Coordinates of C-alpha atoms in Angstrom, one line a residue:
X1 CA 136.9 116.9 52.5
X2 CA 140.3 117.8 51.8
X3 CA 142.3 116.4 49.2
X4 CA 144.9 114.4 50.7
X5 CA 141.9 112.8 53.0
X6 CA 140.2 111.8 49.6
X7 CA 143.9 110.7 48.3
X8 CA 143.7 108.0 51.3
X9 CA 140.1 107.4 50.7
X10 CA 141.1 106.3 47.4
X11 CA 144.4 104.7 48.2
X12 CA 142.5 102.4 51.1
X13 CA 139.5 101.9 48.4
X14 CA 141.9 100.1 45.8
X15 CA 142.6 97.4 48.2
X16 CA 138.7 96.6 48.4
X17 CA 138.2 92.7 47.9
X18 CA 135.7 92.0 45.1
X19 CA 134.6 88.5 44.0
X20 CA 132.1 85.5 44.7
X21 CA 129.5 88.4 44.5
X22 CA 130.6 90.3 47.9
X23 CA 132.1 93.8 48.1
X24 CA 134.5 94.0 51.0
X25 CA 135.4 97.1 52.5
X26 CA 136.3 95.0 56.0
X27 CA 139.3 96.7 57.8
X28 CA 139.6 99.6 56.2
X29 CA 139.4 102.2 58.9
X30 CA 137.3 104.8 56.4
X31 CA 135.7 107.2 58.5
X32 CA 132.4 107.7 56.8
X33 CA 130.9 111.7 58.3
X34 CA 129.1 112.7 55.8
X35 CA 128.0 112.2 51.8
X36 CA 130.9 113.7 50.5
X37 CA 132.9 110.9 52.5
X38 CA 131.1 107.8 51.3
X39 CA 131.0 108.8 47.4
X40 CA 133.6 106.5 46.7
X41 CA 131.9 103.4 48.8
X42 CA 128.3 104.2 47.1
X43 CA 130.3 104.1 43.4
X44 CA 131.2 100.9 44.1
X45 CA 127.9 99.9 45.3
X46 CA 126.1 101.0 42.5
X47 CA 128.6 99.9 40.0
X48 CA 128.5 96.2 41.6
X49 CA 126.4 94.2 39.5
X50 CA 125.0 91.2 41.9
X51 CA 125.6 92.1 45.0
X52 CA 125.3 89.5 47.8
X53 CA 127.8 90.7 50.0
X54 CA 128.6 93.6 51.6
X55 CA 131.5 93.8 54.2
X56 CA 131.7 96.9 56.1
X57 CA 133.6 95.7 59.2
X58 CA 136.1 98.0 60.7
X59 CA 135.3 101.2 59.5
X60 CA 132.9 104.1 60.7
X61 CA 129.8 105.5 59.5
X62 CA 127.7 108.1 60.7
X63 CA 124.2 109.0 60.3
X64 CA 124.7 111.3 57.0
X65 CA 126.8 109.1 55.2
X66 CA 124.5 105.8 56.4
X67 CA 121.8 107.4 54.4
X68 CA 123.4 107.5 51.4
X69 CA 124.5 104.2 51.3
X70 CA 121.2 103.4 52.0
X71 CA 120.0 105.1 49.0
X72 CA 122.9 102.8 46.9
X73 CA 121.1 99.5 48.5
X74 CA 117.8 100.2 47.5
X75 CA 118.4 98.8 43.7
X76 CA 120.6 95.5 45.4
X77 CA 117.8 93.4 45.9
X78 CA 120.1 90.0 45.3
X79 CA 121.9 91.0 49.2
X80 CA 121.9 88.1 51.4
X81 CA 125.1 88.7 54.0
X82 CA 125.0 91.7 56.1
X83 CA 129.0 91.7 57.4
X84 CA 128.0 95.0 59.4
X85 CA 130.2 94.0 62.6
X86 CA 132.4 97.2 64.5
X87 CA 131.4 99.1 62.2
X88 CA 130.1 102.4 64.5
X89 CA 133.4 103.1 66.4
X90 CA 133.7 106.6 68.6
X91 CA 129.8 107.1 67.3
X92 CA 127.6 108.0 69.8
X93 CA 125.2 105.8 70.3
X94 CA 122.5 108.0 69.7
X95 CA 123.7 108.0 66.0
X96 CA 123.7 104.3 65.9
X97 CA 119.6 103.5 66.1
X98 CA 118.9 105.8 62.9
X99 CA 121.5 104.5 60.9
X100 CA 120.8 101.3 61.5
X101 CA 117.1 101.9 60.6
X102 CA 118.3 103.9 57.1
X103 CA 120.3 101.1 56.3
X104 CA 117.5 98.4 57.2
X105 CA 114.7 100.5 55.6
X106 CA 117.2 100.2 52.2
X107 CA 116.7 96.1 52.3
X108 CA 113.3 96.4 53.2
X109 CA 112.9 98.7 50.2
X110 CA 115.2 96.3 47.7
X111 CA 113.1 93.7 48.5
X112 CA 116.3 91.7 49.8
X113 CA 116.2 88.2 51.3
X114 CA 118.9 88.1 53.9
X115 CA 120.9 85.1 54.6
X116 CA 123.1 86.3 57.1
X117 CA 123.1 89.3 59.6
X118 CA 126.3 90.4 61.5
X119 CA 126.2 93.5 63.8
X120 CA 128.4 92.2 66.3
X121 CA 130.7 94.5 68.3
X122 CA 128.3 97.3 67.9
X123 CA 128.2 99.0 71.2
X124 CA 124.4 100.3 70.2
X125 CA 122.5 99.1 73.9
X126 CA 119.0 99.0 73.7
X127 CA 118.1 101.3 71.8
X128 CA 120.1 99.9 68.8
X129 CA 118.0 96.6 68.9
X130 CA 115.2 99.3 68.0
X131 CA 117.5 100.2 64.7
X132 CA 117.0 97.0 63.3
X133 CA 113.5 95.8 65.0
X134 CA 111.3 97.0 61.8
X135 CA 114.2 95.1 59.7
X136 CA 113.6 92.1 61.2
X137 CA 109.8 91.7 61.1
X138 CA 110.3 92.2 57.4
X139 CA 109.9 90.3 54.5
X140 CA 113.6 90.6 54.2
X141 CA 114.2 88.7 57.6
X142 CA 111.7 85.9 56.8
X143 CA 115.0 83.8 54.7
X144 CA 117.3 85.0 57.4
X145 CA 120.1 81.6 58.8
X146 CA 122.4 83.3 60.8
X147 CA 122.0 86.3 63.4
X148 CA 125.3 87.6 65.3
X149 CA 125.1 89.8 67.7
X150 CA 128.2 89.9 69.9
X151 CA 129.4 92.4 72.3
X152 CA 126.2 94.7 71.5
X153 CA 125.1 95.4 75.1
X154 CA 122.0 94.4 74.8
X155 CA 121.3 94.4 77.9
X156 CA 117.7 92.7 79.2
X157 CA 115.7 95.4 77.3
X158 CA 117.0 94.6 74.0
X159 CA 117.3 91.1 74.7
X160 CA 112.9 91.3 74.9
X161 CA 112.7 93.6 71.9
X162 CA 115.0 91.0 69.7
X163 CA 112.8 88.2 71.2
X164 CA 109.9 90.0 70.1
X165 CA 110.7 91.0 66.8
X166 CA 112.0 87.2 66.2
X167 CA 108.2 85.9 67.0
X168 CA 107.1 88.4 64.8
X169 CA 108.9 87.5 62.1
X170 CA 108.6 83.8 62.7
X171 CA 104.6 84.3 62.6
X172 CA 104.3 87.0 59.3
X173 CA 106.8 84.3 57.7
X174 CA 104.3 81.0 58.8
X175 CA 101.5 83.0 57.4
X176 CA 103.5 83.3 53.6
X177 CA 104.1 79.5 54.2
X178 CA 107.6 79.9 54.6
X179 CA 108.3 80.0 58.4
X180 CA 111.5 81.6 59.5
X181 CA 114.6 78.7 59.9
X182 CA 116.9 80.4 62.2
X183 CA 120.3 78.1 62.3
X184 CA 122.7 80.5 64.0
X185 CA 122.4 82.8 67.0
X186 CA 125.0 84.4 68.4
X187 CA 124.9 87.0 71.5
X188 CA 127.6 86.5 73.7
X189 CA 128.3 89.5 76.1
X190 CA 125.0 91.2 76.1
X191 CA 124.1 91.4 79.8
X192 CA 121.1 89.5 78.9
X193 CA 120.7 87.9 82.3
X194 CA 117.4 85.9 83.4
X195 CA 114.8 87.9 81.8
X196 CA 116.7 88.6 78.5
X197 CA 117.7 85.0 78.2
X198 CA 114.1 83.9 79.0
X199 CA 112.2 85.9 76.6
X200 CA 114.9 84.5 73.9
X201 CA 114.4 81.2 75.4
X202 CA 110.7 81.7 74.1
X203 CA 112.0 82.9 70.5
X204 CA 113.9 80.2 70.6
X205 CA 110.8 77.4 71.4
X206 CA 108.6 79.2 68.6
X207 CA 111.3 78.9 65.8
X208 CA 112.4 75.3 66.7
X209 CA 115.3 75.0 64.2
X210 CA 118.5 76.3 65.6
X211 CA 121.9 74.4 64.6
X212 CA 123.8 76.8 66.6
X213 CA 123.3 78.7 69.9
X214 CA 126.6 81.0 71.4
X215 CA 125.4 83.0 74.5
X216 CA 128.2 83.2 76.8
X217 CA 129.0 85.6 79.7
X218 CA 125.4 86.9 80.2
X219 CA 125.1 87.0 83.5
X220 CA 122.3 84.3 83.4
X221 CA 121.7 82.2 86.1
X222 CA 119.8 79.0 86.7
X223 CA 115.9 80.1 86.0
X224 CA 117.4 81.7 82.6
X225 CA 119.7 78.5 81.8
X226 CA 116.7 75.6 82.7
X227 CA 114.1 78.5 80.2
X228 CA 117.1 77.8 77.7
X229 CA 117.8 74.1 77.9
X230 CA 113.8 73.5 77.6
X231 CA 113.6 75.4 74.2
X232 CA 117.0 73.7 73.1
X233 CA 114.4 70.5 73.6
X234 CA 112.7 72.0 70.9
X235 CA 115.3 72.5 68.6
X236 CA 116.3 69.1 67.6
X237 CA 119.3 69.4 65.3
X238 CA 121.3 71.5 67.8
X239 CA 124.9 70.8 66.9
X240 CA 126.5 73.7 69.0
X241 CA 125.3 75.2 72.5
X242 CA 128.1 77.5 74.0
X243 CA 126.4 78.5 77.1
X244 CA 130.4 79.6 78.9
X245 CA 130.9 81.8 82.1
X246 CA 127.2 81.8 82.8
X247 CA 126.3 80.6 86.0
X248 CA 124.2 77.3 86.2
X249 CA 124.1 76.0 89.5
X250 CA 122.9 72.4 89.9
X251 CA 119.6 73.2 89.0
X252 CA 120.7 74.7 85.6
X253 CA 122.7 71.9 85.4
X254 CA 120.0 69.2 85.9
X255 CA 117.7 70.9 83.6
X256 CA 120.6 71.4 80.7
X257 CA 121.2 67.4 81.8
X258 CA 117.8 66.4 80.4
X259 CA 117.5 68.0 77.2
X260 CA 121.0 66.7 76.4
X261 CA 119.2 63.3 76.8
X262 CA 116.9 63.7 74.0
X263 CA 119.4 65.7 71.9
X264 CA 121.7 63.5 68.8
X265 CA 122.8 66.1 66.7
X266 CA 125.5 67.7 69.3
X267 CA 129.0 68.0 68.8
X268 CA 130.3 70.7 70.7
X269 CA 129.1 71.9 74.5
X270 CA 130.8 74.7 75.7
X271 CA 129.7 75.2 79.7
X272 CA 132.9 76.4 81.0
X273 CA 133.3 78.4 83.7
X274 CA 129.2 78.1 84.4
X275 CA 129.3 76.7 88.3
X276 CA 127.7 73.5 87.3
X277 CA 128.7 71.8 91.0
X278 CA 128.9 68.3 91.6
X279 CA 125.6 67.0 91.3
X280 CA 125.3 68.9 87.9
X281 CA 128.2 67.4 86.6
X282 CA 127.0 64.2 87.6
X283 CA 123.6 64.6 85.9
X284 CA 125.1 66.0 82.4
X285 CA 127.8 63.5 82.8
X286 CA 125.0 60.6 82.7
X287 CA 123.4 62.5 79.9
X288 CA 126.0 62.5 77.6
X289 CA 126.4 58.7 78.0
X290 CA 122.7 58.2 77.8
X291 CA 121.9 60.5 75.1
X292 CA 124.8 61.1 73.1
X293 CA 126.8 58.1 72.0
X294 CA 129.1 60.3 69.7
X295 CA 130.1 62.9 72.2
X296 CA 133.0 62.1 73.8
X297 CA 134.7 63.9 76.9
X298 CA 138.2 62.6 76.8
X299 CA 140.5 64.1 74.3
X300 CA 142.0 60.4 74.1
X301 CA 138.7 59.0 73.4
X302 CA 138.1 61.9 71.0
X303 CA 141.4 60.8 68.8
X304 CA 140.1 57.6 66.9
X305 CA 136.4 59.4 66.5
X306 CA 134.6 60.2 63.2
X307 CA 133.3 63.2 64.5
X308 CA 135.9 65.6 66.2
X309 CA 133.8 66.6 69.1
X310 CA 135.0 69.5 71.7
X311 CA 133.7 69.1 75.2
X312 CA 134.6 72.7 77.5
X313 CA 132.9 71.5 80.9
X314 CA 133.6 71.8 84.6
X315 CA 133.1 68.3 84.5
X316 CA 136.8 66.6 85.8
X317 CA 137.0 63.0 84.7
X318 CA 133.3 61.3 84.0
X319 CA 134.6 58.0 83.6
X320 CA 136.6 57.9 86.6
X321 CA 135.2 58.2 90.1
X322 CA 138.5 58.9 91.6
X323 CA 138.4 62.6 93.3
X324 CA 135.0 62.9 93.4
X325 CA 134.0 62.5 96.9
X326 CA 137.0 65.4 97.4
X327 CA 135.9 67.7 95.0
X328 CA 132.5 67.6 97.2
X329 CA 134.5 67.9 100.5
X330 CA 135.9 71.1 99.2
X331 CA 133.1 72.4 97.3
X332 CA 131.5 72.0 100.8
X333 CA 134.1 73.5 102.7
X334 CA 133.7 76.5 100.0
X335 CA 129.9 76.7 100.4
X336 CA 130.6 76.7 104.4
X337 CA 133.2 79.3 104.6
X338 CA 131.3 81.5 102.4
X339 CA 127.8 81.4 104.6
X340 CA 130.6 82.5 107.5
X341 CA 132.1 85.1 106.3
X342 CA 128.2 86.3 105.2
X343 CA 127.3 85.3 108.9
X344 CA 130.5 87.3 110.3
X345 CA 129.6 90.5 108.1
X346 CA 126.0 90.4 109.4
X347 CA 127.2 89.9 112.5
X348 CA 130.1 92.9 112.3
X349 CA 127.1 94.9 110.8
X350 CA 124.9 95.0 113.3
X351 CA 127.6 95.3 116.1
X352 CA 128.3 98.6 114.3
X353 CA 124.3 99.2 114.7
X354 CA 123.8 98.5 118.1
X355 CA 127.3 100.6 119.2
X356 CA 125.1 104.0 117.2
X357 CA 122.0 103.4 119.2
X358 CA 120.6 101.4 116.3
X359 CA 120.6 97.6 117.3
X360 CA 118.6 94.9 115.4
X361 CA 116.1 94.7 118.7
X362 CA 115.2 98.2 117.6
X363 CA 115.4 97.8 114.2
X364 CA 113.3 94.6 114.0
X365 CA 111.2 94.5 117.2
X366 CA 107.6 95.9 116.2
X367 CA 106.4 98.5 119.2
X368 CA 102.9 98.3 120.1
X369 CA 100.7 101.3 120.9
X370 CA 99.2 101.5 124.1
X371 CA 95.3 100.5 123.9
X372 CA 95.5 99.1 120.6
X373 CA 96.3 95.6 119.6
X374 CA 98.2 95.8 116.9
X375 CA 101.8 96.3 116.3
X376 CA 103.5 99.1 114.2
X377 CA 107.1 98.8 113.3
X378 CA 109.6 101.7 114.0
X379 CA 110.5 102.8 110.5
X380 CA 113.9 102.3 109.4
X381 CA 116.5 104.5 111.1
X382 CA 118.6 107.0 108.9
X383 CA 122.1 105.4 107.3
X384 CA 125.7 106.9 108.2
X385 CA 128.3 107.6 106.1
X386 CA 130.1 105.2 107.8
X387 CA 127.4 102.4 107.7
X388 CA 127.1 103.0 103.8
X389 CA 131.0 102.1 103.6
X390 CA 131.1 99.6 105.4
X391 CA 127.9 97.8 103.8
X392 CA 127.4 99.7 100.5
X393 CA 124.1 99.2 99.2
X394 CA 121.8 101.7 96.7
X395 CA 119.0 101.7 99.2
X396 CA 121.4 103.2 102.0
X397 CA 122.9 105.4 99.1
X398 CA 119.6 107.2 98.3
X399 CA 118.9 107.0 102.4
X400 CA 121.5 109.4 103.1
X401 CA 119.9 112.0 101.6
X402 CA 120.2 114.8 99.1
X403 CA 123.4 115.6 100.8
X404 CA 125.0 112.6 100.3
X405 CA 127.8 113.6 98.0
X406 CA 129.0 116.2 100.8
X407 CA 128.9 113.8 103.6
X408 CA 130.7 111.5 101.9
X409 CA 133.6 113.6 100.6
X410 CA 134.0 115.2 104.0
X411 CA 134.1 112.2 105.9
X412 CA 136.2 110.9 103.3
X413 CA 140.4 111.6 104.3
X414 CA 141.5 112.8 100.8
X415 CA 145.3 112.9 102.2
X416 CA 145.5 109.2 102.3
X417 CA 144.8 107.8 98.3
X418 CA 144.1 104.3 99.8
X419 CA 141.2 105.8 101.6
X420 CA 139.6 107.5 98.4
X421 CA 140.2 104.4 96.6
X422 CA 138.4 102.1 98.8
X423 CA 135.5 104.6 99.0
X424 CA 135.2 105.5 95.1
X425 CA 135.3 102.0 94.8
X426 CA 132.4 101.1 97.4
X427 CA 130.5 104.3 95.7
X428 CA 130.8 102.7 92.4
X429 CA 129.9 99.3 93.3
X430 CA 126.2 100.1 93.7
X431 CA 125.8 102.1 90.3
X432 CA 122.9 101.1 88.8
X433 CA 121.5 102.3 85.2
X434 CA 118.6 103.6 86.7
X435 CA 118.1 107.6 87.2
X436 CA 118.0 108.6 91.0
X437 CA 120.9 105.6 92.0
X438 CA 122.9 106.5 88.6
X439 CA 122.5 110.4 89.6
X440 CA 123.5 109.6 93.3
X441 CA 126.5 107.8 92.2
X442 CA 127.5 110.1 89.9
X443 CA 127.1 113.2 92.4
X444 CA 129.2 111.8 94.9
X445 CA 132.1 110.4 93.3
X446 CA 132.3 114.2 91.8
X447 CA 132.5 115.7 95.2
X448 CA 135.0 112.7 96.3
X449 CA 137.2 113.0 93.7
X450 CA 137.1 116.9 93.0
X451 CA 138.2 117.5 96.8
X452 CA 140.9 114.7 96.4
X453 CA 142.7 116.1 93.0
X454 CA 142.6 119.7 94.0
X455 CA 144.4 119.1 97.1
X456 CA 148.2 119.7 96.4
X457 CA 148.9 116.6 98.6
X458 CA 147.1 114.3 96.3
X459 CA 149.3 111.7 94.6
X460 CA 147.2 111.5 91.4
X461 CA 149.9 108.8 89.8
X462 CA 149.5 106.5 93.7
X463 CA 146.0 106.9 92.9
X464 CA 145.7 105.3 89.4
X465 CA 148.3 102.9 90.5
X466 CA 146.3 101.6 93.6
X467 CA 143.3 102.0 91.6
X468 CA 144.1 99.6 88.7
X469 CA 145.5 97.0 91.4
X470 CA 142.3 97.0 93.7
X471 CA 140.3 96.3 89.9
X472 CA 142.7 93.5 89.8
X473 CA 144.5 94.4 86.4
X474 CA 147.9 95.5 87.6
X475 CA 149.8 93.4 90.3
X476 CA 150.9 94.0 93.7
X477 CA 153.6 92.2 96.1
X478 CA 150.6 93.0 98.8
X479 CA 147.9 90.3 99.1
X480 CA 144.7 92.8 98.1
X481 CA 141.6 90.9 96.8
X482 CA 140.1 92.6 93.6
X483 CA 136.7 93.6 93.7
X484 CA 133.8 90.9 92.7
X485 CA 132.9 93.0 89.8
X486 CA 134.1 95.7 87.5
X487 CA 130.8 97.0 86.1
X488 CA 130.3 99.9 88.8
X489 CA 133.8 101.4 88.2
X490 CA 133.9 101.2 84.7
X491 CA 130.8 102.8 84.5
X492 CA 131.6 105.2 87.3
X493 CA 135.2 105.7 85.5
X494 CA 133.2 106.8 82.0
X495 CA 131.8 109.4 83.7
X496 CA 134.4 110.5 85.6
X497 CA 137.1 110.9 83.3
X498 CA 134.8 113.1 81.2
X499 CA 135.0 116.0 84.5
X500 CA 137.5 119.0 84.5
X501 CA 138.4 117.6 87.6
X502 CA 140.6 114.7 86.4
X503 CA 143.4 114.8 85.3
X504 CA 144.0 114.1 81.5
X505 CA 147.2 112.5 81.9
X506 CA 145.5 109.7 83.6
X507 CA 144.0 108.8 80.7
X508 CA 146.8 107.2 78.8
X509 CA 147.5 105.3 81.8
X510 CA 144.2 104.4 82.3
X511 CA 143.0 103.2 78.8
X512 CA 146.3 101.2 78.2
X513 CA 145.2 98.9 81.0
X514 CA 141.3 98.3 80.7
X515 CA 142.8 97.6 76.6
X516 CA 144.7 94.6 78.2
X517 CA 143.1 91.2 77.5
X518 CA 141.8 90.1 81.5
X519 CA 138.7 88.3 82.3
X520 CA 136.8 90.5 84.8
X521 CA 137.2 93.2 81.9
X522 CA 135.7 90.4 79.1
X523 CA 132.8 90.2 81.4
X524 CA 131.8 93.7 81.7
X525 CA 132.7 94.2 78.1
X526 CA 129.7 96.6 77.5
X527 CA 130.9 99.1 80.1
X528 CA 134.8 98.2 79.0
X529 CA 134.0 99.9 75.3
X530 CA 131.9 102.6 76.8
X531 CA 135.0 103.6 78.6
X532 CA 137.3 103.1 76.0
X533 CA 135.3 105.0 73.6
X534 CA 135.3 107.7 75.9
X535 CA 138.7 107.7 76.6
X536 CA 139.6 108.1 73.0
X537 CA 137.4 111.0 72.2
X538 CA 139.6 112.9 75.2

């Protein structure tokens, strides 16, 4: 290390907070490689007599130096708050899971009892969870109040293996006769979804004494939100349940409805943005009168209240029935002009079948054999280019073929940037995390976009521009709707900025508006930091 780096080291180090028994290092921005780099943070350790808090938000630490602060923590066996939040940025996150298990092995080894854990902002996926799974089963877990884990990426895998290790823990700490008393969880933007959100849901039910509960933007939908609302039964002294931008649907609604009936402890419900519909409201809107005489909706009513309650629900007015019978009219009218324009692109689809040879009669009718009574259906005709397009899909992706990503970039006009736009987009929008559809994906937006930036015709700066305004974060005096979801071209993007092929002055360009606060980014924000990271190692 040289020494104007350990100058600044030691500069940044003499603003570390001490007192109330936590060391803070939050903020700092030390970039932690190897030993030699953390020798001023493991002085400290060592030399801090009482440790129960460690802050080590906004900094970096790699696998080498994680060790040997690991090897400081092993004598600290008073730590109870983990503040370990962003605190693996531009790491890999294949260095994330073993430091992460040196750091947990060092508590497990102190013989801590941990109070609070914060990893939040840790872009680890997965295979993080599996960093800290042995920590949590541990003695050191069985005291443990308050687990964040926000903005980790998750995903449904780790969702299960946290859900797991939770029961685990819960049921080595019963057997000591102290049972596990969870109070906080927080795991908003995870990409938990049904599965992930149902085997926490289980957790959850086990543990039965949660205060607090954030999961928002997870992608969950109604058979993950009515699993939820039955362990929030459970856990009686709920006091918080932020559940925002996570689809319910009136049956997620109804289900939420009735544990709020036989809930008393609740003082904030956060279901914003969740697609309760009418009848939902209704339900949770008889709920809270029924079951919770101190929550109140209206921020009048709220004024004169003991309790200062906060109610974020698509819920209008529930003490007025004005409106209602037109918010149904138009939710209606909604619900019908969305089946026709499904009808009218099935329809559109299979006119563009029939007019290739390929109508539904043959694709549906089954043919019988002659002198045999049963029927065997014609199998499924090979996909076009063109019929991939128009109706992308990962089935009809894979169907073209192994020469897919030529097809596509030849039948692709790489003159005309709003065509290569709409077809990277379509491309992207079937990416999937799993090998043959992620490989397929990748493949052919690499032949698409090499042919389009090698031509000399190319406008790579139109391209960006038209880009960025089809992903609906940069306007246009055009009426262009942005696509449903930005997960497929984020993901797609990561990959692609990483290619000779694209241009490196892009990036700048590119990385100053996915940085820009926007809701569609906030929801994919998993694949958001994967492409930010990325574009910051460039």
């Amino acid at each position: 290390m040289a020494s104007e780096d350990i100058a600044k080291l030691a500069e940044s180090l003499a603003k570390t907070k001490v007192g109330g028994g936590q060391l803070s290092f939050k903020g700092r921005s030390l970039k932690l490689n190897t030993a030699e780099d953390a020798e001023e943070v493991i002085k400290q350790i060592e030399e801090f007599d009482g440790l129960e808090a460690l802050r080590l938000e906004g900094n970096t630490v790699g696998v080498e130096a994680a060790k040997v602060i690991a090897k400081a923590l092993e004598k600290k066996s008073e730590l109870k708050r983990c503040h370990w939040s962003d605190m693996f940025t531009g790491r890999l996150r294949s260095e994330i899971p073993p430091a992460l298990i040196s750091l947990g092995d060092a508590l497990i080894t102190a013989g801590a009892q941990l109070v609070e854990l914060d990893l939040s902002d840790n872009a680890f996926g997965p295979d993080g969870v599996r960093g800290f799974e042995a920590l949590l089963k541990s003695p050191a877990c069985y005291t443990l109040q308050e687990l964040k884990l926000n903005n980790c990426g998750m995903g449904i895998g780790g969702g299960k293996i946290l859900a797991a290790a939770l029961k685990e823990c819960h049921r080595k700490s019963s057997a000591q006769g102290k049972p596990l008393a969870l109070k906080i969880f927080v795991a908003g933007r995870n990409r938990l979804e049904n599965d992930g959100a149902t085997a926490l849901a289980e957790a959850f039910g086990i543990i039965g004494t949660l205060e607090e509960v954030h999961m928002p933007q997870n992608g969950i939908n109604h058979p993950g939100i009515t699993a939820l609302a039955q362990a929030f039964a459970i856990n009686s002294l709920l006091k918080v349940i932020n559940l925002n931008d996570n689809t319910f649907t009136e049956k997620g609604a109804v289900a939420m409805a009735e544990t709020l009936k036989a809930l008393r402890q609740v003082e904030v419900i956060n279901f914003g943005d969740c697609l309760v519909r009418s009848k939902g409201a209704l339900a949770i809107a008889d709920a809270l009168k029924e079951g919770l005489h101190k929550l109140k909706v209206l921020p009048s009513a709220v004024q004169n209240c003991k309790y200062i309650i906060k109610v974020i629900c698509e819920l209008s007015n529930f003490s007025d029935d004005e409106g209602e019978e037109e918010d149904e009219e138009e939710e209606e009218e909604e619900e019908e002009e969305e089946e026709e324009e499904e009808e009218e692109e099935e329809e559109e689809e299979q006119q563009q079948l029939k007019e290739r040879g390929q109508g539904e009669q043959d694709l549906m009718t089954p043919k019988k054999i002659i002198g045999s009574q049963d029927s065997t259906p014609v199998p499924s005709p090979p996909v076009d280019v063109a019929t991939f397009l128009a109706f992308p899909s990962p089935e009809k992706l894979l169907r073209l073929g192994p020469k897919c990503s030529v097809l596509i970039a030849q039948q692709t006009d790489t003159s005309d940037v709003e065509k290569v736009v709409t077809a990277l987009l379509r491309i992207s929008s079937v990416f999937k995390d799993e090998a043959p559809v992620k490989t397929a994906v990748h493949e052919t937006t690499d032949a698409l976009m090499k042919k389009a930036f090698s031509s000399a015709t190319f406008n790579s700066d139109a391209f960006i521009t038209r880009l960025l305004i089809h992903m609906g974060l940069l306007k246009s005096e055009e009426k262009i709707k942005a696509v449903p979801s930005l997960y497929g071209i984020l993901m797609t993007l990561n990959h692609m900025v990483q290619q000779d092929y694209f241009p490196k002055s892009l990036a700048p360009v590119l990385s100053a508006f996915v940085t820009k606060p926007n809701r569609a980014l906030d929801s994919c924000s998993f694949a958001r930091h994967m492409l930010l990271q990325t574009l910051h190692q460039l």
